[in-house]
Coordinates of C-alpha atoms in Angstrom, one line a residue:
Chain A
X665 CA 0.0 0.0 0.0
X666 CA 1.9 3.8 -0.8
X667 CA 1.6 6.5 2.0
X668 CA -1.0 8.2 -0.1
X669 CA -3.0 5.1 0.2
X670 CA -3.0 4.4 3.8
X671 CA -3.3 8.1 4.8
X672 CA -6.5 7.9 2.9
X673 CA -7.8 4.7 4.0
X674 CA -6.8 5.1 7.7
X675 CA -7.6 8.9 8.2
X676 CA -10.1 11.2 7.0
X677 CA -10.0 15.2 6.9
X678 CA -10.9 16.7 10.2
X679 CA -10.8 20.0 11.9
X680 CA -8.2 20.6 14.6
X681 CA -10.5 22.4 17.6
X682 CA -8.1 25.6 18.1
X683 CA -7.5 25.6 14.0
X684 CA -11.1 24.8 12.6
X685 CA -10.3 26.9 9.5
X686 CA -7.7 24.1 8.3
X687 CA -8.8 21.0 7.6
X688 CA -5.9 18.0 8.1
X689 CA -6.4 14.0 7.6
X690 CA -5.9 12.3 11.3
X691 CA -6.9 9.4 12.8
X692 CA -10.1 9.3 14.4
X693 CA -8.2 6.7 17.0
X694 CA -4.5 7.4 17.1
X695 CA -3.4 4.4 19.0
X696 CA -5.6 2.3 16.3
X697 CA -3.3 4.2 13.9
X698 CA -0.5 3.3 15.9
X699 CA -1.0 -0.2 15.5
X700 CA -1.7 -0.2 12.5
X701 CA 1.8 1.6 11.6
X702 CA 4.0 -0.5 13.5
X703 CA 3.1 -3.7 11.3
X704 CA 4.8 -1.8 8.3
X705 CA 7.4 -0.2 10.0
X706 CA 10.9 0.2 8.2
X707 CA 13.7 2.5 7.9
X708 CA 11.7 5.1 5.8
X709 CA 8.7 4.2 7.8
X710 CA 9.4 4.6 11.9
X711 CA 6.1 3.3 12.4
X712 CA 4.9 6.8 14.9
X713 CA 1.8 8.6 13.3
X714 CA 3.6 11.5 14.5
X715 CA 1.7 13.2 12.0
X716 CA -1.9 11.8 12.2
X717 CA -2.7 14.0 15.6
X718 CA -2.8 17.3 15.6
X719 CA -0.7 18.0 18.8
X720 CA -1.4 20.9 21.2
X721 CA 1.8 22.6 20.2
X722 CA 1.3 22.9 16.8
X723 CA -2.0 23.7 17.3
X724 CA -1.0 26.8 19.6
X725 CA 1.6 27.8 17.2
X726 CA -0.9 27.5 14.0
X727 CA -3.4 29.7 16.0
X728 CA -0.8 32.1 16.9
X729 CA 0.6 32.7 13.6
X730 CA -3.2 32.5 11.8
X731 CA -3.5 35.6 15.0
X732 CA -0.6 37.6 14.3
X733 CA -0.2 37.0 10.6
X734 CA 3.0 39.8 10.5
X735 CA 5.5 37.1 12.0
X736 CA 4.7 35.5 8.5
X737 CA 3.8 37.7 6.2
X738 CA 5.6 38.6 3.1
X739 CA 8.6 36.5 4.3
X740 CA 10.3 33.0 4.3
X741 CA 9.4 30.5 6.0
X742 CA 10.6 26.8 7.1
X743 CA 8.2 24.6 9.6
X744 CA 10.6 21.9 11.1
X745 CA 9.6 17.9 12.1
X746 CA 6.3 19.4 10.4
X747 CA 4.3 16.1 10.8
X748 CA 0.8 16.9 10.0
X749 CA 1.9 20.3 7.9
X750 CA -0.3 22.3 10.3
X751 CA 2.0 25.1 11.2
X752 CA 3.1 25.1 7.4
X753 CA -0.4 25.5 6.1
X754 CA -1.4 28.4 9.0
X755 CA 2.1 30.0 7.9
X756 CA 1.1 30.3 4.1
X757 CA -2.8 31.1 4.3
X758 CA -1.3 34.2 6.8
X759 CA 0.2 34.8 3.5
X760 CA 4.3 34.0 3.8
X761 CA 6.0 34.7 0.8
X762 CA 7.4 31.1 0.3
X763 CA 6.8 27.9 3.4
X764 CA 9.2 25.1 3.1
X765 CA 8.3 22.2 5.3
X766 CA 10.5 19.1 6.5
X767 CA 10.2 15.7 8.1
X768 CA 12.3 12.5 8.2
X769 CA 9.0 10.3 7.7
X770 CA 8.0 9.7 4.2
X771 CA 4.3 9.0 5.9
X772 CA 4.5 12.6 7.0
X773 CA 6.1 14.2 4.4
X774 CA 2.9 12.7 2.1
X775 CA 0.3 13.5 4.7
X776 CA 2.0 17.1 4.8
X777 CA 1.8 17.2 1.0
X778 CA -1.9 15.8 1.1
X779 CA -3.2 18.3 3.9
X780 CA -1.4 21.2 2.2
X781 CA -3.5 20.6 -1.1
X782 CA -6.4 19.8 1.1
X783 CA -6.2 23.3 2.3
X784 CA -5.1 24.8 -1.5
X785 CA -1.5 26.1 0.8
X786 CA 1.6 26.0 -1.4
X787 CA 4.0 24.1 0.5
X788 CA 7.2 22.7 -0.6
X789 CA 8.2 19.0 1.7
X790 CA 11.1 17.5 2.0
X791 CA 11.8 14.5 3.3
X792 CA 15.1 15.3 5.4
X793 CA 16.8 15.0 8.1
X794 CA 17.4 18.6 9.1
X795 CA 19.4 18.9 11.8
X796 CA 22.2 16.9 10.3
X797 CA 22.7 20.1 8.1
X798 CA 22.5 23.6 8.9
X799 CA 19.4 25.7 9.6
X800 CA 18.1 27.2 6.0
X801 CA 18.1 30.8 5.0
X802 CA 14.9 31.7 5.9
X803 CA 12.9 34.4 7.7
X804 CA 11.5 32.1 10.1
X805 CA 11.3 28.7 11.4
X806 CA 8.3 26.8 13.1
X807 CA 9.1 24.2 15.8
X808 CA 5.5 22.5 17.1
X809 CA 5.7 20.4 19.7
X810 CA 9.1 19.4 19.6
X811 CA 10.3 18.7 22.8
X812 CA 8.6 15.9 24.0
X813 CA 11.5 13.5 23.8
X814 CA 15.3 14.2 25.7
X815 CA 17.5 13.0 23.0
X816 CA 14.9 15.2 20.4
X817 CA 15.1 18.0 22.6
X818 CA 18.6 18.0 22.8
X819 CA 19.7 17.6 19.3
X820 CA 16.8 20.9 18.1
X821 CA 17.4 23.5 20.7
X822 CA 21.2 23.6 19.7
X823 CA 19.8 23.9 16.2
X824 CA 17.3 26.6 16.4
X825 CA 19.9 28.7 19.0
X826 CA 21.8 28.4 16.3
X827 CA 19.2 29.3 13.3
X828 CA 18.8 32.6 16.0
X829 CA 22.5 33.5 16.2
X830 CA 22.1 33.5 12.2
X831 CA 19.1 36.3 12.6
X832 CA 16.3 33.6 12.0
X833 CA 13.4 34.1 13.6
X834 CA 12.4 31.1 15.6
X835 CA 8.7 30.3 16.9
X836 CA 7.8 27.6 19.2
X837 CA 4.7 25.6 20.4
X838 CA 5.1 23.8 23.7
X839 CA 2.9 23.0 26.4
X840 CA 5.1 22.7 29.0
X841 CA 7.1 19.4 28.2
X842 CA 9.5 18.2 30.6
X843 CA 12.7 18.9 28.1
X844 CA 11.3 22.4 26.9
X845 CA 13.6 24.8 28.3
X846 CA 11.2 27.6 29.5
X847 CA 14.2 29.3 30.4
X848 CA 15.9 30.7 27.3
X849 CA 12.7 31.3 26.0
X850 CA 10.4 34.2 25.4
X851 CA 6.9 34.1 25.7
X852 CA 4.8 35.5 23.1
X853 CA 0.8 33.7 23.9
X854 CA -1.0 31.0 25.3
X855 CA -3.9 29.0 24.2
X856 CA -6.2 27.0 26.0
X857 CA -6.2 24.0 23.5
X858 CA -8.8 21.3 23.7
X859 CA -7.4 17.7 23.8
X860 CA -8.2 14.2 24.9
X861 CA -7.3 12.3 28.5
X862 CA -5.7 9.5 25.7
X863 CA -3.5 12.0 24.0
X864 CA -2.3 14.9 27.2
X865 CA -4.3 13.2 30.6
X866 CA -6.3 16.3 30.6
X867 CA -8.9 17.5 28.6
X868 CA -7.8 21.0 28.0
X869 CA -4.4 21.8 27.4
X870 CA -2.7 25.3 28.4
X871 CA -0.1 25.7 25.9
X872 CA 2.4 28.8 25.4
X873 CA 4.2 29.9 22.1
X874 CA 7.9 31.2 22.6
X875 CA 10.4 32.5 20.6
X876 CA 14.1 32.0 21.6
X877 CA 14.9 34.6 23.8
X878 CA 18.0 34.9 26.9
X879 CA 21.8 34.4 26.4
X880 CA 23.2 32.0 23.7
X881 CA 25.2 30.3 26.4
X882 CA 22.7 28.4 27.8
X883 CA 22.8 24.9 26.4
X884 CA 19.2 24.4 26.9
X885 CA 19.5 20.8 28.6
X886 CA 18.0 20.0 31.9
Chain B
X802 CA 25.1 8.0 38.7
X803 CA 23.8 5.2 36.5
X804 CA 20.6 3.6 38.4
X805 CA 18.4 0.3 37.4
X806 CA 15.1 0.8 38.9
X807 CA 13.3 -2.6 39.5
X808 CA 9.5 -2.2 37.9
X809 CA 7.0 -4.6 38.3
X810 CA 3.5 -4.9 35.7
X811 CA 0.5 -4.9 38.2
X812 CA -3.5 -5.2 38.0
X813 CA -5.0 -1.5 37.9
X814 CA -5.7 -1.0 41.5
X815 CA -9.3 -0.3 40.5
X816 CA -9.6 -3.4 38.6
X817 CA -11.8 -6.3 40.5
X818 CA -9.6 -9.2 40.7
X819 CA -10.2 -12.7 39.8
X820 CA -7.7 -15.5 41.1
X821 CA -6.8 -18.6 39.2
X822 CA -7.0 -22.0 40.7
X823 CA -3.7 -21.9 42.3
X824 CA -4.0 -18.3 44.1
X825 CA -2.4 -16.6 41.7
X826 CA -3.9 -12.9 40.5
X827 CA -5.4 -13.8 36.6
X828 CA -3.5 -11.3 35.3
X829 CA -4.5 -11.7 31.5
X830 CA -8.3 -10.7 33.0
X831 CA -7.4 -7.0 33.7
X832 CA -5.8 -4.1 32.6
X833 CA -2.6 -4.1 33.9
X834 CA -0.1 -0.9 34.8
X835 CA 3.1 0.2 36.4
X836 CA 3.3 -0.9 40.0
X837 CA 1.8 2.6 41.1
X838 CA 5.5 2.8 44.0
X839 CA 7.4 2.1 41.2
X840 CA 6.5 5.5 39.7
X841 CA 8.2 7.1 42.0
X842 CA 11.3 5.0 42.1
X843 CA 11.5 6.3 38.3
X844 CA 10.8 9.8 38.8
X845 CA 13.7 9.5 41.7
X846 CA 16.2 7.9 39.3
X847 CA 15.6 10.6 36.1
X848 CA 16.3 13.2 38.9
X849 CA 18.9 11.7 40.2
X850 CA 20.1 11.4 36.2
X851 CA 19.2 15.0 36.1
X852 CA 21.2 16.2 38.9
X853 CA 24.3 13.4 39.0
X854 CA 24.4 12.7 34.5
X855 CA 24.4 9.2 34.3
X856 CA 21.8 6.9 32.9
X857 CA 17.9 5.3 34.2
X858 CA 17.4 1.7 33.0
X859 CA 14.7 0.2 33.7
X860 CA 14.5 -3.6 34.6
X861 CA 11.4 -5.6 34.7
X862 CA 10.5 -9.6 35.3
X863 CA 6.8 -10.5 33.9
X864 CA 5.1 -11.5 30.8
X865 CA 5.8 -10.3 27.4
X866 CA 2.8 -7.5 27.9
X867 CA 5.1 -6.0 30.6
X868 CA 6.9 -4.4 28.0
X869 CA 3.8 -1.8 27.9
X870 CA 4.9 -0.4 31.5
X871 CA 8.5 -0.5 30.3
X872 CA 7.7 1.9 27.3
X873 CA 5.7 3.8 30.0
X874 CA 9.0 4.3 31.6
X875 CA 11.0 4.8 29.0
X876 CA 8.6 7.5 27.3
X877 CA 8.8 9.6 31.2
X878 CA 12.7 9.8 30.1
X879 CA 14.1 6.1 30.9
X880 CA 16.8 5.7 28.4
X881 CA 17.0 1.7 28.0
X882 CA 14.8 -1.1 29.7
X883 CA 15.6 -4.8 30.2
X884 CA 12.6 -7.2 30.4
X885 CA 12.8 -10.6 31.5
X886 CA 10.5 -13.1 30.6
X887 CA 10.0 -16.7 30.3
X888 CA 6.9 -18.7 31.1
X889 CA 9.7 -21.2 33.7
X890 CA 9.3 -18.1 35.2
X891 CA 5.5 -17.8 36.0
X892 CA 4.5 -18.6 39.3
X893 CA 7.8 -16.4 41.1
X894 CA 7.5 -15.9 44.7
X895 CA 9.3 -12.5 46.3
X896 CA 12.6 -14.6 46.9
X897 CA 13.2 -16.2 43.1
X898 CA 12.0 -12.5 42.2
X899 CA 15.0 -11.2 43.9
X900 CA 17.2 -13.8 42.6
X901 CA 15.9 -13.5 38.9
X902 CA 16.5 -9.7 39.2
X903 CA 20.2 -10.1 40.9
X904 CA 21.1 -12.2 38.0
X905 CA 19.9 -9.9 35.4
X906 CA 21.3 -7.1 37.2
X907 CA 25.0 -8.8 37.3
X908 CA 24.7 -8.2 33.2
X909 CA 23.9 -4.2 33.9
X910 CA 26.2 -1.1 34.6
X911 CA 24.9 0.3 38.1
X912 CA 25.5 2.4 40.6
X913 CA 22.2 2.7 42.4
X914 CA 19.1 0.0 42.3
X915 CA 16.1 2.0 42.9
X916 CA 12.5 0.1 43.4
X917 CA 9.4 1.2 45.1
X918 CA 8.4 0.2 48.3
X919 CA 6.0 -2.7 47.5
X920 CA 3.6 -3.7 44.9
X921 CA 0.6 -3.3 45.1
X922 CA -0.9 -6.8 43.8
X923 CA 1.3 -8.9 46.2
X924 CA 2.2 -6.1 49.1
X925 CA 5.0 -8.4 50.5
X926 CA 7.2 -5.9 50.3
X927 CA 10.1 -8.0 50.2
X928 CA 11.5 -7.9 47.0
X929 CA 14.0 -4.8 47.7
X930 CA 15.4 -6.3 50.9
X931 CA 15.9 -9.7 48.7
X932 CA 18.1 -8.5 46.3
X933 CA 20.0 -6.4 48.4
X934 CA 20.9 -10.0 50.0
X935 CA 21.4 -11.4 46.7
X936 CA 23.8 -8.6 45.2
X937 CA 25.3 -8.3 48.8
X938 CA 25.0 -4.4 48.8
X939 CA 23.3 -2.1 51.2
X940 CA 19.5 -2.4 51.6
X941 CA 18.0 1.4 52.2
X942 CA 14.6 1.0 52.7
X943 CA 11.5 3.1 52.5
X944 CA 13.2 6.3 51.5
X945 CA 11.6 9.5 51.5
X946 CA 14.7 11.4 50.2
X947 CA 17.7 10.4 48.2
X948 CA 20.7 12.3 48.4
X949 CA 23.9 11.8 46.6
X950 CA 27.3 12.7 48.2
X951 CA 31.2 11.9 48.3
X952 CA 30.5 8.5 46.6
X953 CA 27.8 7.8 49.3
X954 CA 23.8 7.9 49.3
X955 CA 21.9 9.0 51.9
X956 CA 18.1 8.6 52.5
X957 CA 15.8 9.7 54.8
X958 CA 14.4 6.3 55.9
X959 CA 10.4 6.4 57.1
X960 CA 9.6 5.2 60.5
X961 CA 7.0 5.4 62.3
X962 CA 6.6 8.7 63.8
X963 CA 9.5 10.4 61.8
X964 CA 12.6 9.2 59.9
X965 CA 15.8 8.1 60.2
X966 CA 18.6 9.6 58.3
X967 CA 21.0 6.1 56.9
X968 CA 23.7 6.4 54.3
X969 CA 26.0 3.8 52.8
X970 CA 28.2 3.3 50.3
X971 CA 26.9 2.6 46.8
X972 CA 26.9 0.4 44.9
X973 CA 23.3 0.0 46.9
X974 CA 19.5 -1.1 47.2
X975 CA 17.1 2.0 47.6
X976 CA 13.4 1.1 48.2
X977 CA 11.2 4.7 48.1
X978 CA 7.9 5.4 49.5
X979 CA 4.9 6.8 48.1
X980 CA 5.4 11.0 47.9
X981 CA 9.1 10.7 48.2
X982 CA 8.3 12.8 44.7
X983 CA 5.0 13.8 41.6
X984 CA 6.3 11.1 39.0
X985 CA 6.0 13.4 36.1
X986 CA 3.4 12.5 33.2
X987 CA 4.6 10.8 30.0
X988 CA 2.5 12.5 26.9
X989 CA 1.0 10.5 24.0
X990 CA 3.4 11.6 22.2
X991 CA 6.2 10.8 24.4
X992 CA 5.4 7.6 24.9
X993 CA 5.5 7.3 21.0
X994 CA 8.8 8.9 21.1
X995 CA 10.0 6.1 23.4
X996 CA 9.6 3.0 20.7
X997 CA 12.9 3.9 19.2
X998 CA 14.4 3.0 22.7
X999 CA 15.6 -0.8 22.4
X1000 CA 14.2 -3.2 25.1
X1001 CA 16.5 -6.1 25.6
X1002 CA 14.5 -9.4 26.3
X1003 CA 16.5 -12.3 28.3
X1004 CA 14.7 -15.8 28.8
X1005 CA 15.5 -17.7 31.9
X1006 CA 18.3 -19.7 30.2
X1007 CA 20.4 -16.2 30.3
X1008 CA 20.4 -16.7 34.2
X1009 CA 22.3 -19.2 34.5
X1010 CA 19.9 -20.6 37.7
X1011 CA 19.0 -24.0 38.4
X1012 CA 15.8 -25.2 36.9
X1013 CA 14.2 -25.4 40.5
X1014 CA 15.2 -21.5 41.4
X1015 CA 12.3 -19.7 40.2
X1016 CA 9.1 -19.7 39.0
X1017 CA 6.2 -22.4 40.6
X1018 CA 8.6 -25.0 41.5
X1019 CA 10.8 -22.5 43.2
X1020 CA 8.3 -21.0 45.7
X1021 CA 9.3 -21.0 49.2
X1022 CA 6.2 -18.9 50.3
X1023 CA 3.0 -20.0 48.7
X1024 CA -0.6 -18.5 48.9
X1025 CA -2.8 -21.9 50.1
X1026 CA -6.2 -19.6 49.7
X1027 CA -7.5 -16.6 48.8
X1028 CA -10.5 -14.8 50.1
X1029 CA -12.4 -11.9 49.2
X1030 CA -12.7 -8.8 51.6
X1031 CA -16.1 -8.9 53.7
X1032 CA -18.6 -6.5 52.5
X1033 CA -18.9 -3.5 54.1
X1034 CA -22.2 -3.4 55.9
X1035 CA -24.7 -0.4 54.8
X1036 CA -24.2 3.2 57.0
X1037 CA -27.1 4.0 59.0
X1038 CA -28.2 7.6 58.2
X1039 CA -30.1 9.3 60.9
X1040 CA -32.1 12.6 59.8
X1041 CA -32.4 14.5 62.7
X1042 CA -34.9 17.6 62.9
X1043 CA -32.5 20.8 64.3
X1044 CA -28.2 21.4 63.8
X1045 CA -28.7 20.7 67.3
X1046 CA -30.0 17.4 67.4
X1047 CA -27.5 16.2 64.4
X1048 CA -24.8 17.9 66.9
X1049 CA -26.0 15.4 69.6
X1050 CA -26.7 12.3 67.8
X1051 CA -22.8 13.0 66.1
X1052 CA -21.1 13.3 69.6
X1053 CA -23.2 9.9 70.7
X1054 CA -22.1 7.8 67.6
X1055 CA -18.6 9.5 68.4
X1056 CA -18.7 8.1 72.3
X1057 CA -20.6 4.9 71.3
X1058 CA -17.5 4.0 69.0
X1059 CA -15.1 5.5 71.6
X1060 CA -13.5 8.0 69.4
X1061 CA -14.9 10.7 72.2

């Protein structure tokens, strides 16, 4: 079966609850998905539907930019471990000048292609490791949820400190995960983002958007 | 500071519990969880990971399905778990528990070995105390606080009616009690994260024990029968006409029972 396939059969288009104005294919049961995954898993395929949820973190940071559409605007943008495409597609409909978009699962890089046409946003996905290379020259970079995992968290926030040193401006979604470095960051809003006891343990979500902000030598680690 | 914390796969408390013919809890009939103490012997071990560098592994004996409350562990920020499993083993009492444990541990890089206080399915509360005697290191019991200092850890050790403070050189055995921390909440997401982790799966045969050390035919304690907690009989509810007659009728039921 190709990725465009089992998107298709295994999704359907939905509206995330603090984004209803984009429309995105998830799973209507994400540990169902899950399953299903890990019985084709391979090296192109890690077998996480990372991007068949709409997490709270890219939801905050979609609503944020759809909010305050002159952090987008007229400029280049890059949406990193972009999963679903959310914070991609809220990036171009606030009308960027160009959105690139990356992930290092081909399942996500075609469900970020499908949802971006689903939503008529011109996207350009790569499938790509991205922190194996230097940050792009763009405007801005979106990070959504990112720091959920330690050895995650601690490859990125060297990344985008460095994508700031090199004038990029860097946005962030979080809701408070344990390897998020509140710290060195800024806050710019938080949304109260609805969400499931299978998915967060609570049914709302209080989740902040940040952009890098205190000295460049804190390594951001806990 | 690396630290193996000792996690057991229990019933969910809540979960009505049906016993198989032999005594044993049928664990295949309910959902099935961390051992709630254990939580906090994980949340303990990341901070001491947090504080000291080092590395949390977790270590577990059960059925394949205990790999679930592995992944639990390694998604809260665990970074490798070892689960052993063989159906010789089936049947373990709290001693051949320890001794399976010791073994596996003998294969592991430790510092600390961290486990809650009991489980509760079995409650003997004897499993730490056991494989401190079969690793021949410290036993620290029933900690409330775990410091690390000058190659030695101390713990707060809970007694009744305060604590004791006991250190000892580590290598050692540190059982925690409930609150010692707030075990911190794995996300979806992060528990996703966590199935990149490797789990490494040893049989009995990797033991190197005798044949008769563990499982059924290894018991030294066994449960002869099992039987339910007697109902609790229905409250009486008394509806008295003024604040001041409830007042009364309180302060009577309070003498009647002695409380007063």
């Amino acid at each position: 079966m190709s990725p465009e396939e089992f998107i298709r059969r295994h999704t359907r288009l939905q509206h995330p609850p603090l984004v209803p104005e984009v429309s995105l294919y998830l799973a209507d049961d994400i540990m169902r998905l899950w399953e299903l995954l890990g019985d084709e898993s391979d090296g192109d395929n890690p077998g996480i539907p990372f991007w068949g949820s709409a997490w709270v973190g890219g939801q905050a940071l979609a609503r944020y930019i759809i909010e305050h559409p002159d952090e987008v605007a007229g400029k280049s943008v890059f949406d990193l471990a972009t999963g679903s495409g959310l914070c991609a597609i809220a990036a171009s409909r606030t009308g960027a000048a160009s959105v690139t978009a990356a992930d290092i699962d081909t399942l996500a890089t075609c469900a970020a292609q499908l949802n971006a046409a689903a939503n008529a946003a011109a996207i350009d996905v790569h499938r790509r490791d991205m922190l194996a290379l230097p940050p792009p020259e763009v405007d801005v970079i979106l990070a959504g949820d990112v720091c959920y995992e330690e050895e995650m968290s601690r490859q990125i926030l060297p990344w985008l400190r460095e994508a700031r040193r090199l004038g990029v401006h860097v946005l962030i979604g979080d809701p408070g995960r344990h390897y998020f470095p509140r710290e060195i960051m800024s806050p710019l809003g938080a949304y109260d983002v609805p969400t499931t006891w299978e998915v967060e343990g609570v049914e709302i979500k209080r989740t902040g958007v940040y952009t890098l902000g205190g000295t460049d030598d804190q390594d951001g680690r806990h | 500071m690396n630290v193996v914390v000792c996690v057991k796969q229990v019933p969910d408390t809540t979960a009505r519990k049906e016993f198989l013919p032999d005594n044993r809890i049928n664990r295949a009939a309910v959902e099935n969880v961390i051992n709630p103490f254990d939580e906090y012997a994980i949340e303990e071990a990341l901070r001491l990971k947090e504080s000291q560098g080092g590395s949390v592994t977790i270590l577990t004996m059960g059925p394949p399905s205990a790999e679930d409350s592995i992944r639990k562990a390694l998604a809260m920020g665990a970074d490798s778990g070892v689960l052993v499993t063989d159906p010789a083993l089936e049947g373990s009492d709290a001693w051949s528990t320890a001794l399976v444990l010791s073994r596996a541990l003998a294969r592991l890089d430790y510092d600390l070995v961290m486990t809650g206080m009991e489980s509760t399915d079995a409650r003997t509360g004897l499993v730490p105390a056991a494989l401190a005697e079969q690793l021949k290191l410290a036993s620290l019991t029933y900690a409330s606080r775990v410091e690390i200092a000058d190659g030695k850890v101390r713990v707060n050790r809970q007694i009744p009616g305060g604590y004791q403070e006991v250190e000892a050189v580590y290598p050692a055995v540190v059982s925690v009690v409930k609150g010692v921390n707030e075990p911190r909440y794995p996300s979806l997401k992060g528990i996703m994260a966590a199935k990149r982790k490797e789990i490494q799966k040893l049989g009995f045969s990797d033991l190197d024990l005798p044949a008769d050390s563990a499982g059924k035919t290894g018991e030294k304690a066994k449960a002869v029968e099992v039987t339910p907690r007697p109902e609790k009989p229905a409250g009486e509810v008394i509806r008295p006409d003024s604040p001041e007659a409830a007042a009364g009728a309180i302060a009577d039921f309070l003498q009647a029972h002695k409380f007063i």
